[in-house]
XYZ file of C-alpha atoms in Angstrom:
119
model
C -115.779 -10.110 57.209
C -118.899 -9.090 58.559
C -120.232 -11.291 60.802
C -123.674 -11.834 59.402
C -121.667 -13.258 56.587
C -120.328 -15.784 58.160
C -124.030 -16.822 59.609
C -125.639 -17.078 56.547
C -122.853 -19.308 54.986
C -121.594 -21.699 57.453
C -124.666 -21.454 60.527
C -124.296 -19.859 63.825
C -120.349 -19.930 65.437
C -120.642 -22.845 68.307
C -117.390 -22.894 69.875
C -115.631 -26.507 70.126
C -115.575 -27.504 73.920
C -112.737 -29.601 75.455
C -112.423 -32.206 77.593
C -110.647 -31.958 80.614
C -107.994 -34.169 80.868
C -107.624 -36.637 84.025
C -103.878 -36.316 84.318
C -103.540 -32.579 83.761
C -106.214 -32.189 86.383
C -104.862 -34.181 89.221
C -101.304 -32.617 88.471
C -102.705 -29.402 88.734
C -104.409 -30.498 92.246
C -101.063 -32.217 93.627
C -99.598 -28.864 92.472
C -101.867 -26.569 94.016
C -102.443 -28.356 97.242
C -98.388 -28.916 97.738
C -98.318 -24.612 97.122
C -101.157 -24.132 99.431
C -100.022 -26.480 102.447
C -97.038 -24.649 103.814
C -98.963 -21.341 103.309
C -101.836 -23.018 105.345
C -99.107 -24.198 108.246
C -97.997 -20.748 108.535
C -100.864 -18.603 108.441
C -102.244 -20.610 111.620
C -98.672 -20.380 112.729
C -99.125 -16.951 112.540
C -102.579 -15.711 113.786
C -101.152 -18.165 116.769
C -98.119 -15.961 117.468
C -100.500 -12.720 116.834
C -103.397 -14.158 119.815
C -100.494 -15.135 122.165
C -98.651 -10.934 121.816
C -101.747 -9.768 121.875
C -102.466 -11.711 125.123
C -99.326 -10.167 126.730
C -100.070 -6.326 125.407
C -97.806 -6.594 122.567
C -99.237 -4.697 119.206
C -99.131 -7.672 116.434
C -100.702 -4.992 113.304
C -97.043 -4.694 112.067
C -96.034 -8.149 112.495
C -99.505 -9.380 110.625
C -98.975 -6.541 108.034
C -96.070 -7.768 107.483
C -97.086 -11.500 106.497
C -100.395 -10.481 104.848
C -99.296 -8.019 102.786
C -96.796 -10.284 100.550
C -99.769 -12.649 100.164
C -102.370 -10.294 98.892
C -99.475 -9.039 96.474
C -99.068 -12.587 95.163
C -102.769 -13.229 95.024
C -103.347 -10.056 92.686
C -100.227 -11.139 90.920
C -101.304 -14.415 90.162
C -105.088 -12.823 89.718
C -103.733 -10.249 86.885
C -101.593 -13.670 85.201
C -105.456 -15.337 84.772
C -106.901 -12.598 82.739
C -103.894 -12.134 80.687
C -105.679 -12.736 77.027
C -103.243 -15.799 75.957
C -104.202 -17.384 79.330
C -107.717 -17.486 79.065
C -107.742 -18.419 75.740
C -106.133 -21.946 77.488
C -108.319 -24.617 78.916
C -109.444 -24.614 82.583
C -107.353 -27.743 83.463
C -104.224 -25.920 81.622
C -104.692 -22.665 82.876
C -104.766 -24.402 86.293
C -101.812 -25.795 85.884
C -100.022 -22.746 84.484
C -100.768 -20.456 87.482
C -100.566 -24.121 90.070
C -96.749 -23.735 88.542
C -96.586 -20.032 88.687
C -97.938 -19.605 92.250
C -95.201 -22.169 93.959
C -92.121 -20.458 93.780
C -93.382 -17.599 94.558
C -95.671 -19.110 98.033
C -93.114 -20.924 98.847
C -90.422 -18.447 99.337
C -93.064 -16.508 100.912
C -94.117 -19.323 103.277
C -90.108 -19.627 104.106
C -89.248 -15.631 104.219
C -91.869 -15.377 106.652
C -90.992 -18.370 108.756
C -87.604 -16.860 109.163
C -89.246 -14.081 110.965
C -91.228 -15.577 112.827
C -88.969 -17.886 114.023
C-alpha cells in the first residue's frame, strides 16, 4: 500500500505511546543496581591492586587487561542485544528489564571469575 494512501484515508500515522509501568520500572532498577554493585566493588578492588603493583614496580597492563577486557565484551554484547529489531520494538521499561535480566548472569560470573584472580 502506498503510503500516501493510507494518509489520505485514515490521517497522518501517530504512533500509540505507552506508559511506563511503576512496577516494571523499579524491578528493572533493583535488577540493574544488584548487577552493577559487585561489578562496582571489584573494579575499585581492582584499580586498588593495580596503584599498589604499580607502587612496587610491578607491570599491572596484563592483570587490568585481563579484567577489562571481559567487561567491554559484555558491554558490546549486551549493546548488540538492544538494537536487535524485536527488542526495540519493546517498551523502554521492558527492554530494561530484558537486558537488567540478561546482563546478571553474565556480570556476575564475571565479577566472581575475576575475584578468583585477584584473590
Amino acid at each position: 500500500m502506498d503510503p500516501r494512501t493510507y494518509a489520505r484515508l485514515y490521517g497522518p500515522r501517530v504512533p500509540v505511546r505507552r506508559s511506563a509501568r511503576p512496577a516494571v520500572v523499579v524491578l528493572a532498577a533493583v535488577l540493574w543496581a544488584l548487577t552493577l554493585l559487585p561489578v562496582t566493588g571489584l573494579t575499585a578492588y581492582i584499580v586498588l591492586v593495580s596503584t599498589w603493583g604499580a607502587a612496587e614496580g610491578e607491570a599491572a597492563g596484563g592483570f587490568l587487561l585481563w579484567y577489562f577486557l571481559p567487561l567491554v565484551i559484555a558491554t558490546g554484547v549486551l549493546t548488540a542485544l538492544a538494537f536487535v529489531p524485536p527488542v526495540r520494538r519493546m517498551a523502554w521499561d521492558s527492554r530494561l528489564l530484558l537486558l537488567g535480566a540478561a546482563a546478571g548472569p553474565v556480570l556476575v560470573v564475571l565479577t566472581a571469575g575475576m575475584w578468583v584472580l585477584a584473590v
